[in-house]
CSV table of C-alpha atoms and ligand atoms in Angstrom, one decimal:
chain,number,residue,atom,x,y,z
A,1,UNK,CA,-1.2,-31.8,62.3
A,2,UNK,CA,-0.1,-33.9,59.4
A,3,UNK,CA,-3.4,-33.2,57.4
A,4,UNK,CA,-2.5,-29.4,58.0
A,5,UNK,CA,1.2,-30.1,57.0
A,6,UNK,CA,-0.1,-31.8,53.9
A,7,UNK,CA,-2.6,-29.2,52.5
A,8,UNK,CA,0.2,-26.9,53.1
A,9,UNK,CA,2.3,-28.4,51.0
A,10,UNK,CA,0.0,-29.3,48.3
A,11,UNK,CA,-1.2,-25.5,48.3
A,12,UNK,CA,2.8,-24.7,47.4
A,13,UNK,CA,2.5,-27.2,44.7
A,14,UNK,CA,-0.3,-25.8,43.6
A,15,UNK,CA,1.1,-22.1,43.6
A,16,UNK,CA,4.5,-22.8,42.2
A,17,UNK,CA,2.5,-24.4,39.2
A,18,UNK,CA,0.5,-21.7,38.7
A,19,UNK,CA,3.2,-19.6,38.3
A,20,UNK,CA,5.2,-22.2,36.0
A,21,UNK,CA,2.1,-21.7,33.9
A,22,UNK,CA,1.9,-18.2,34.1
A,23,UNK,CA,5.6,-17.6,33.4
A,24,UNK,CA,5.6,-20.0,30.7
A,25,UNK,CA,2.3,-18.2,29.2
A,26,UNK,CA,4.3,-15.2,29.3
A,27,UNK,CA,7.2,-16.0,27.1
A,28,UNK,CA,4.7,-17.6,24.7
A,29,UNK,CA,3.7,-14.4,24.1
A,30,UNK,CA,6.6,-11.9,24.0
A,31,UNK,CA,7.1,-10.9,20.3
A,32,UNK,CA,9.7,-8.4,19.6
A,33,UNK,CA,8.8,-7.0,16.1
A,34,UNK,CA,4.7,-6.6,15.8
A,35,UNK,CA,3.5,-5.6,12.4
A,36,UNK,CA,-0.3,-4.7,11.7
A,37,UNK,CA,-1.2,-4.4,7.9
A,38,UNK,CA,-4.5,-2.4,6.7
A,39,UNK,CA,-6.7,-5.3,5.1
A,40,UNK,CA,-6.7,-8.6,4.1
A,41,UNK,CA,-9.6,-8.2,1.4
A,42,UNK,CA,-6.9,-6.6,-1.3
A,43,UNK,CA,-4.7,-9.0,-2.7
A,44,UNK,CA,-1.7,-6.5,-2.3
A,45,UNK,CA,-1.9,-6.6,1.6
A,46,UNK,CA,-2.2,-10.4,1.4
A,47,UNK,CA,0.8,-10.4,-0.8
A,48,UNK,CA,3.1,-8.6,1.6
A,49,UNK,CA,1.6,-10.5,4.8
A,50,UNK,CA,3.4,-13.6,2.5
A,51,UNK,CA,6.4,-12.1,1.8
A,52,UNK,CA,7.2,-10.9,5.7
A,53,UNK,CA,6.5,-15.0,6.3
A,54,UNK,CA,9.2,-15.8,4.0
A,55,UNK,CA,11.4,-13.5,5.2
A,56,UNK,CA,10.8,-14.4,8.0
A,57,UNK,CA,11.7,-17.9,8.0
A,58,UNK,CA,14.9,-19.2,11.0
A,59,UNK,CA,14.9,-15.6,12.0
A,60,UNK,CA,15.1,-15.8,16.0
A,61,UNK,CA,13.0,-12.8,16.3
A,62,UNK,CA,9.4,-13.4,16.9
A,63,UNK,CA,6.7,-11.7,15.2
A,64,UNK,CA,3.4,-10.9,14.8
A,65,UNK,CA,1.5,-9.8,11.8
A,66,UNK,CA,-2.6,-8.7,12.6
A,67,UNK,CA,-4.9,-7.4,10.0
A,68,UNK,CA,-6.9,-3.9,10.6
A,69,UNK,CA,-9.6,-4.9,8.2
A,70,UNK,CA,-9.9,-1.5,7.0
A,71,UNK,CA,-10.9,0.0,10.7
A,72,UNK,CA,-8.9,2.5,12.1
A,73,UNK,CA,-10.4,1.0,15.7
A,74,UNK,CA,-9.0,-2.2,14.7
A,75,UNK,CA,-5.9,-0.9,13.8
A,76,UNK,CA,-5.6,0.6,17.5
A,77,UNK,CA,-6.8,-2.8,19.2
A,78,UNK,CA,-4.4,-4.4,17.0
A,79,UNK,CA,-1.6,-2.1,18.5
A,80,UNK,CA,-3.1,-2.8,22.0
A,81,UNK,CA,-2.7,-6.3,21.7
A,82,UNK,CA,1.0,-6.2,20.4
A,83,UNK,CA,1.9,-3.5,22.8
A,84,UNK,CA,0.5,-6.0,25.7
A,85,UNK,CA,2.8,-8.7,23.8
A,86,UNK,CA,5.9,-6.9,25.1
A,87,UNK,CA,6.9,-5.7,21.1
A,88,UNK,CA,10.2,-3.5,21.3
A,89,UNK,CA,9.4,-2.5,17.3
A,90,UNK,CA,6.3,-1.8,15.4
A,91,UNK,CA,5.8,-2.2,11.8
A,92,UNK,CA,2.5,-0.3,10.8
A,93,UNK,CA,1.0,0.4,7.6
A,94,UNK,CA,-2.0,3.1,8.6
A,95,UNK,CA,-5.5,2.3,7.2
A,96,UNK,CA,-5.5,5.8,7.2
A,97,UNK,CA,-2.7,8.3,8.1
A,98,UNK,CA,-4.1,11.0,10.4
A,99,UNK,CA,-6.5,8.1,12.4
A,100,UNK,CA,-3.1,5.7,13.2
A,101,UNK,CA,-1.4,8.7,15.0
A,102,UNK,CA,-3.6,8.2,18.1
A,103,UNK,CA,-2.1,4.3,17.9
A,104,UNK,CA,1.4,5.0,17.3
A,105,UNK,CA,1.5,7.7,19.9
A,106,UNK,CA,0.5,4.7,22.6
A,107,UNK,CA,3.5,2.8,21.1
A,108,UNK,CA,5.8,5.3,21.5
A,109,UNK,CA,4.6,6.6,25.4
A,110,UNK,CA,5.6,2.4,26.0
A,111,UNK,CA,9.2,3.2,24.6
A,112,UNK,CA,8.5,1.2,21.2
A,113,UNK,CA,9.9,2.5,17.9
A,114,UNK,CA,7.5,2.7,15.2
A,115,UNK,CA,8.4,2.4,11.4
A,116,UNK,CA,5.5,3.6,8.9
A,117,UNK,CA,5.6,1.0,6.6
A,118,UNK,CA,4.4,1.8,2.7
A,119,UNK,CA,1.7,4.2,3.9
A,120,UNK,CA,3.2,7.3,5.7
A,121,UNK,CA,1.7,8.3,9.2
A,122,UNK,CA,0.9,11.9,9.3
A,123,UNK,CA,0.7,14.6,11.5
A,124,UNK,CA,2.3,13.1,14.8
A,125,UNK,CA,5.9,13.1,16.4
A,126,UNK,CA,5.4,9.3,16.9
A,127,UNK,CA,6.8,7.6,13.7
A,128,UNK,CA,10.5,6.9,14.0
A,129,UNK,CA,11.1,5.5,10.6
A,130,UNK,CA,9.5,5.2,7.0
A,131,UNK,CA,10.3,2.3,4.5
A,132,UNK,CA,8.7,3.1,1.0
A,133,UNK,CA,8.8,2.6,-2.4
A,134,UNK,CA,9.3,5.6,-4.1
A,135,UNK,CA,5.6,6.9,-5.0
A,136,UNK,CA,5.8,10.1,-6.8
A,137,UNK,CA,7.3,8.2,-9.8
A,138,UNK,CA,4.7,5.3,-9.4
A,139,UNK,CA,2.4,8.2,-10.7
A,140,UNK,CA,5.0,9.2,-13.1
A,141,UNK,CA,5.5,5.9,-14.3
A,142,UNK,CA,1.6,6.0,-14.9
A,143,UNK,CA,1.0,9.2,-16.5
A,144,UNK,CA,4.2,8.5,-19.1
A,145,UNK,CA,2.9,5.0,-20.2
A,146,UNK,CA,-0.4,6.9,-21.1
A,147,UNK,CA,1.9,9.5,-23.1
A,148,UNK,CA,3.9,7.2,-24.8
A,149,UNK,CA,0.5,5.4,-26.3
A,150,UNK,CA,-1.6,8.5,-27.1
A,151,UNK,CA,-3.2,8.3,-30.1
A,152,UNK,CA,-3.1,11.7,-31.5
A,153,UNK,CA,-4.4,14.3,-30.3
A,154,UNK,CA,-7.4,15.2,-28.1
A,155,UNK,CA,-7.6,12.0,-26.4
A,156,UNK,CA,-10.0,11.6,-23.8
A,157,UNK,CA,-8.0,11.0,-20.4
A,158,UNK,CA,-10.1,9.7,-17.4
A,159,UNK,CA,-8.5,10.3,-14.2
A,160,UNK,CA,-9.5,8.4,-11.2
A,161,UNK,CA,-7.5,8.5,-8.0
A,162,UNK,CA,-6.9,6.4,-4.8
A,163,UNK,CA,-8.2,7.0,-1.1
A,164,UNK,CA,-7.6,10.4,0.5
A,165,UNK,CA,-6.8,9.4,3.9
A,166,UNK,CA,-4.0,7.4,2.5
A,167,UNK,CA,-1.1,9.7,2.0
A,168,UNK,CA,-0.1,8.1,-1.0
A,169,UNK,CA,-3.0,8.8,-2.8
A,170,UNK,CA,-1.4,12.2,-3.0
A,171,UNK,CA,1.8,11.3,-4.2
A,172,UNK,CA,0.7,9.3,-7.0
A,173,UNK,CA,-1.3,11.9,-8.5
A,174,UNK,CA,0.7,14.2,-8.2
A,175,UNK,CA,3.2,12.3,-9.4
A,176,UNK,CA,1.2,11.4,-12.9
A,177,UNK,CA,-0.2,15.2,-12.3
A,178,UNK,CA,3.9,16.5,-13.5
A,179,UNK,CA,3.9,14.3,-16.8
A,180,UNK,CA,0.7,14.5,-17.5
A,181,UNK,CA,-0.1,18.4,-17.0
A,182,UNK,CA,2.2,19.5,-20.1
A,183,UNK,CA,0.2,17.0,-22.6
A,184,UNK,CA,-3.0,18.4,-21.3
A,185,UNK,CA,-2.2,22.0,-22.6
A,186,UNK,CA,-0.6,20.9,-25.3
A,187,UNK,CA,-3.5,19.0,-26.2
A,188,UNK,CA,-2.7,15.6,-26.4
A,189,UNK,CA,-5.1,14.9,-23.9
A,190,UNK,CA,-8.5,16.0,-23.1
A,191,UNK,CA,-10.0,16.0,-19.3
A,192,UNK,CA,-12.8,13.7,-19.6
A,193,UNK,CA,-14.1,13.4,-16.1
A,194,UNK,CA,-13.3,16.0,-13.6
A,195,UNK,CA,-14.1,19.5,-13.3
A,196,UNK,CA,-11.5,20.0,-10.6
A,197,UNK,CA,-9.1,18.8,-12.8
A,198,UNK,CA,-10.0,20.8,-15.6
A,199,UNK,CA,-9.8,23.8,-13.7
A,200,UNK,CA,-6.9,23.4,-13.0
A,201,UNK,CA,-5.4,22.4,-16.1
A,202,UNK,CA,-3.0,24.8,-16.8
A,203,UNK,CA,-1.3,24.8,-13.4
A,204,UNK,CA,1.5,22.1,-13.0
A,205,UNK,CA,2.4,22.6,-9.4
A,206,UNK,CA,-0.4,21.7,-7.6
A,207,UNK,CA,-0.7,22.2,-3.7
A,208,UNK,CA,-2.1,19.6,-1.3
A,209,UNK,CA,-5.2,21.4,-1.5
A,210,UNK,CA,-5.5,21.3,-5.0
A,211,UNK,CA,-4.7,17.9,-5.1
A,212,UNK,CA,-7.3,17.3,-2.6
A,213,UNK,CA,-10.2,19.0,-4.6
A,214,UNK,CA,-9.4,16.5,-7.6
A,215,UNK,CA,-8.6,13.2,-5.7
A,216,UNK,CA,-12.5,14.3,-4.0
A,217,UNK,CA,-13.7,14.1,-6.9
A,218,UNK,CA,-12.3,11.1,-8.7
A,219,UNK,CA,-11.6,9.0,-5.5
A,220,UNK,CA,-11.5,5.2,-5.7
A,221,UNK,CA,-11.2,5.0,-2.0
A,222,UNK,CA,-9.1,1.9,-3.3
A,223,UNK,CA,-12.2,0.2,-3.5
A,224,UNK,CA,-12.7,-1.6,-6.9
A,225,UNK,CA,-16.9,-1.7,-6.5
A,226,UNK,CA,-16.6,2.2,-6.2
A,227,UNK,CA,-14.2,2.3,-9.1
A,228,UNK,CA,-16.6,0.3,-11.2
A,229,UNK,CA,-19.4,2.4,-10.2
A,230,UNK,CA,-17.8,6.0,-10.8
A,231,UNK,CA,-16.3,4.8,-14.0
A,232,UNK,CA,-20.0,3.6,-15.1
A,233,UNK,CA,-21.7,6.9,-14.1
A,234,UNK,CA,-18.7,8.4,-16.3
A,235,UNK,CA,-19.5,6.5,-19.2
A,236,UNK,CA,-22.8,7.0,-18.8
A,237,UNK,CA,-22.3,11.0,-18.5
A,238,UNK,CA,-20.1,11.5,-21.3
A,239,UNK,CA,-20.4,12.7,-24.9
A,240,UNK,CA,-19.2,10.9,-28.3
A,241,UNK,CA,-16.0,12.8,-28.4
A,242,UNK,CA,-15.3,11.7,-25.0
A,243,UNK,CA,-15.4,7.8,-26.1
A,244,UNK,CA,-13.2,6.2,-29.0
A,245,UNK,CA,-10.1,5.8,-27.9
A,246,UNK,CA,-9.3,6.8,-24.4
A,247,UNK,CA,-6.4,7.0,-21.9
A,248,UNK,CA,-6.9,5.8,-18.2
A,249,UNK,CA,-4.8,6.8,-15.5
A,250,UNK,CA,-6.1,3.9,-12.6
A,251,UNK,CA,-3.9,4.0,-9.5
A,252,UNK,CA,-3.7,0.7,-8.7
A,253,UNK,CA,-4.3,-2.8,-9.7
A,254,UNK,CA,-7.7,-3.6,-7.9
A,255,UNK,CA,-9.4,-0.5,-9.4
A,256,UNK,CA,-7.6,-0.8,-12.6
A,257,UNK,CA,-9.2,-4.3,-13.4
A,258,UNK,CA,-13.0,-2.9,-12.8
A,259,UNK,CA,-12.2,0.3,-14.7
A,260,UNK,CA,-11.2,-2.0,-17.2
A,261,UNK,CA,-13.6,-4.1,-17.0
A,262,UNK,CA,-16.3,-1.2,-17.6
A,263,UNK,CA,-14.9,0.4,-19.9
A,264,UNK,CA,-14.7,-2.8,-22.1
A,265,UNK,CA,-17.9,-3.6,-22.1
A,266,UNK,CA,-18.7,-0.2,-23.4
A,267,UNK,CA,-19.1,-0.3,-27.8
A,268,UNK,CA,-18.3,3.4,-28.4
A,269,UNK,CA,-15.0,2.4,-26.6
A,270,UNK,CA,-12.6,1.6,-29.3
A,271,UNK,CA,-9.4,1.0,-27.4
A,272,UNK,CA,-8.5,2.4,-23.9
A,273,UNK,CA,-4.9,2.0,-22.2
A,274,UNK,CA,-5.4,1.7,-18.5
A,275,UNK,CA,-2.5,1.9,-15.7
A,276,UNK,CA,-2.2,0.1,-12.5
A,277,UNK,CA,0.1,-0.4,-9.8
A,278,UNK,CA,1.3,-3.6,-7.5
A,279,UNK,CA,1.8,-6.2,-9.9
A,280,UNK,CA,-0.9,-8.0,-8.5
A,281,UNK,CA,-1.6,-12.1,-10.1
A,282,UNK,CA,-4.4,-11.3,-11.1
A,283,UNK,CA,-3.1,-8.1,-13.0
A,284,UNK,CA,-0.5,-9.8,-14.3
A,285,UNK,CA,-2.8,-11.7,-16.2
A,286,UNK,CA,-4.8,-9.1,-17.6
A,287,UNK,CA,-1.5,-7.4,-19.0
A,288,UNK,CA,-0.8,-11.1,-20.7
A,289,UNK,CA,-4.7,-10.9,-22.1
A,290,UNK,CA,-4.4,-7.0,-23.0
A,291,UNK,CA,-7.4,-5.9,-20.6
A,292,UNK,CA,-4.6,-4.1,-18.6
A,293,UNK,CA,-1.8,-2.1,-20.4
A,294,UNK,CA,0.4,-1.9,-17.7
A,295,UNK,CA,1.6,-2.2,-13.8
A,296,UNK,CA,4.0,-0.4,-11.7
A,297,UNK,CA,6.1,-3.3,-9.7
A,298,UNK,CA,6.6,-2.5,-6.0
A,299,UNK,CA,9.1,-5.7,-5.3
A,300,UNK,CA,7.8,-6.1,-1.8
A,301,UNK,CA,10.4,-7.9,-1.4
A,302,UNK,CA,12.8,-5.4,-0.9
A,303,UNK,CA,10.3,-3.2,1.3
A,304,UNK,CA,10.0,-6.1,3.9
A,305,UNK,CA,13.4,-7.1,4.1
A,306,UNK,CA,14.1,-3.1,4.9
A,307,UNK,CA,11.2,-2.9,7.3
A,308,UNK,CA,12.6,-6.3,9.2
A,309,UNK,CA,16.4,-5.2,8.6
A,310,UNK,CA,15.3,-2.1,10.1
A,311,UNK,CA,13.7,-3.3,13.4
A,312,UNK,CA,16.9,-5.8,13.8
A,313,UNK,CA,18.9,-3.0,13.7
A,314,UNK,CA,16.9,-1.1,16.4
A,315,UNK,CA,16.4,-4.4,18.7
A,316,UNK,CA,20.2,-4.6,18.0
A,317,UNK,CA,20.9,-1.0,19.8
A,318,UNK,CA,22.3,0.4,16.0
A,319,UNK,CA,20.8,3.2,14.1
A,320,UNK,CA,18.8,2.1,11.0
A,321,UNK,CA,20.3,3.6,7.7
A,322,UNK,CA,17.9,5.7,5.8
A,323,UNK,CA,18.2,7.2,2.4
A,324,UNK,CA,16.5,10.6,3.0
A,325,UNK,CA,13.6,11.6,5.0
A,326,UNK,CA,9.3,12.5,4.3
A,327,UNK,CA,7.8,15.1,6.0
A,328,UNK,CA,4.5,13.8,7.7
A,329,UNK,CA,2.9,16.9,8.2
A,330,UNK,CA,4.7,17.5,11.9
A,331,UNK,CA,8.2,16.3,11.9
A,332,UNK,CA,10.8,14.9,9.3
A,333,UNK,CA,10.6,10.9,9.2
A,334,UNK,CA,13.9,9.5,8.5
A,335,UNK,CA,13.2,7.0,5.7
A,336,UNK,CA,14.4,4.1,3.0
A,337,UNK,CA,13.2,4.5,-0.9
A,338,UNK,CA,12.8,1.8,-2.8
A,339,UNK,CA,12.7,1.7,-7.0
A,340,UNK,CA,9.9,0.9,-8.7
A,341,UNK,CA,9.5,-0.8,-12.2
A,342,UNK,CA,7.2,0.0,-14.9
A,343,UNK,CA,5.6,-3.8,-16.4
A,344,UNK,CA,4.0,-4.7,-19.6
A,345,UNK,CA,3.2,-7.9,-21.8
A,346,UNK,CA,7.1,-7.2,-23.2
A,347,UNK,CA,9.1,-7.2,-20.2
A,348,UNK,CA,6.5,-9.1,-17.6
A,349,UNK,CA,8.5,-12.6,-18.3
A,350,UNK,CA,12.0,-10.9,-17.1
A,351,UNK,CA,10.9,-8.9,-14.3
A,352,UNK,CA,8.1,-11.0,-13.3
A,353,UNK,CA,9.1,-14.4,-13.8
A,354,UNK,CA,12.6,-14.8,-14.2
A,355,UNK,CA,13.3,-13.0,-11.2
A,356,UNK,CA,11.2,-15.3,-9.3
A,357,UNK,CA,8.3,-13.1,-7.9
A,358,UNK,CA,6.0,-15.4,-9.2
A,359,UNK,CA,5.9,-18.7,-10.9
A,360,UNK,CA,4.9,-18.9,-15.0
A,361,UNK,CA,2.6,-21.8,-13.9
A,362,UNK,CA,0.6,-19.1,-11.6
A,363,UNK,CA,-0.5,-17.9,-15.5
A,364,UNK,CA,-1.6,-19.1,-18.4
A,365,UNK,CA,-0.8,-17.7,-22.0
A,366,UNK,CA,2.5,-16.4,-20.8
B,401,BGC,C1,-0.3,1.3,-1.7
B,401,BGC,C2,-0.7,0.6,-2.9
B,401,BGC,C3,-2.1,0.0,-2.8
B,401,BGC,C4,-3.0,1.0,-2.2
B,401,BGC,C5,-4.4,0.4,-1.9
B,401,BGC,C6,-1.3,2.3,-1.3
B,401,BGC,O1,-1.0,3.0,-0.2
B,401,BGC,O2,1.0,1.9,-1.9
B,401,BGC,O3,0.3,-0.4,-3.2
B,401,BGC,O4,-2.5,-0.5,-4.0
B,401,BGC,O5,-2.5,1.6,-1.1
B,401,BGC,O6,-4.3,-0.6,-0.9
């Protein structure tokens, strides 16, 4: 009788700590905000990864940040896992646009509010909110810099592009597509590397899939091996009046260095300006050795702190304020625009340095 009265008791003890442990597992877990980011192999993601850490510093939300490693499975996984987490907001920058609809649509049919963060999702309902930096005039910011140091006329202009499943791709070209379009048929510049473009040289509206014929054929797929290995078969194809000095519109800072880089190394280069985007360190040095004319800065900064202010808002039952909206393909996506600066060896100190963004020490030759 006692032995039985004991066993029972210790198999209460037993059960109440199990679920003790379980309960306390549980709120270990819960995160309110999840945020899933594309890939940890470019420096830009990395960057922002950093900067939602520092914002997020004392907040009392919890958080999660996972990397999709450029893998749209991942990317799903990675919403699983946050969705199983209990998140109330996700933060999601696609890997690619179309392939993370499938992911946000599980968010949403679990009652969480998605915000498309830098990279618009396309082509679903799903995606309550967009926080972005403003990327048409990223490209425009581009294609001018390239304008205002022509040499001449009949400049050889190489165009190369970022990935087409990336919705910005599109945007920044067509962006530098606008300023530079007028300067091609005037005859500033001279196509050096695409047929698509060329084709299409006197036509300054281009439609998406127009856009998409030339972005096919001059894709980086933000890959900087790729970039180095299409702007080598480039060099390799073109004539003397295609070298010299050359105008290069790169889209962003990882391709721009290995354009660069190429293009260098080649003797019947005599000068080339070459674009970029992100403000990236190691970019930054380049512009301060002249291997990289310019940057576009994205202050990621600002796009976390309206991503985060954002998902308080929502967790706090208030509507988010937006500053106009993106059409993804199937519905309007109420969204925040952020400014973007244009950065070069002249102004790098002020907007780089003294605004604290980075550190002079992180360079040397400043
Ligand atoms: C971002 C850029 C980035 C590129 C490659 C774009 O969607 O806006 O900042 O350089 O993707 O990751």
């Amino acid at each position: 009788m006692r032995k039985s009265f004991k066993s029972v008791a210790l198999l209460i003890v037993v059960l109440l700590l199990t679920a003790l442990v379980a309960a306390c597992g549980k709120g270990d877990s819960k995160v309110s905000v999840g945020i899933v980011l594309p890939t940890k192999d470019e420096p830009r993601w990395v960057q922002d990864e950093q900067r939602f850490k520092d914002a997020l510093k004392g907040s009392k939300y919890t958080t999660e940040i996972l990397f999709s490693q450029g893998s749209s499975a991942k990317e799903k996984e990675n919403v699983e896992t946050l969705i199983n987490k209990g998140i109330k907001v996700l933060i999601i920058c696609p890997q690619d646009g179309d392939a993370a609809a499938a992911a946000v649509e599980a968010a949403k049919d679990e009652g969480i509010k998605v915000i498309s963060y830098d990279r618009l999702i396309t082509n679903t309902d799903a995606v309550d909110y967009y926080v972005t930096f403003d990327s048409v005039s990223v490209g425009a910011a581009q294609a001018q810099y390239l304008v205002d140091n022509a040499k001449g006329s009949g400049e050889p202009l190489y165009l190369y592009a970022g990935a087409a499943s990336d919705n910005n791709a599109f945007l920044f070209f067509q962006g530098a597509w606008n300023v530079l379009q007028p300067k091609i048929a005037d005859g500033t510049f001279k196509i050096a590397n695409s047929s698509e473009a060329e084709a299409l040289k006197d036509t300054k509206d281009l439609s998406r899939d127009q856009l998409s014929k030339i972005i096919g054929q001059v894709t980086t797929n933000w890959d900087p091996n790729e970039a180095k290995n299409k702007a080598q078969t480039h060099l390799t194809a073109a004539a003397a009046d295609m070298k010299g000095d050359v105008a290069i519109l790169a889209p962003n800072d990882g391709t721009a260095r290995s354009i660069a880089d190429v293009f260098g190394a080649d003797s019947a280069v005599s000068s080339y300006v070459v674009t970029g985007q992100d403000a990236e360190q190691a970019s930054i040095q380049y512009v301060i050795d002249g291997k990289q004319s310019m940057t576009v800065f994205k202050d990621v900064r600002t796009l976390v702190k309206d991503a985060m202010g954002m998902a308080v808002d929502i967790l706090d039952g208030k509507d988010p304020a937006t500053t106009g909206s993106y059409n993804n393909g199937k519905v309007d996506v109420k969204a925040k625009q952020t400014n973007v600066i244009t950065v070069n060896k002249d102004n790098v100190q002020k907007e780089l340095i003294d605004s604290a963004y980075y550190k002079a020490s992180d360079f040397t030759g400043l």
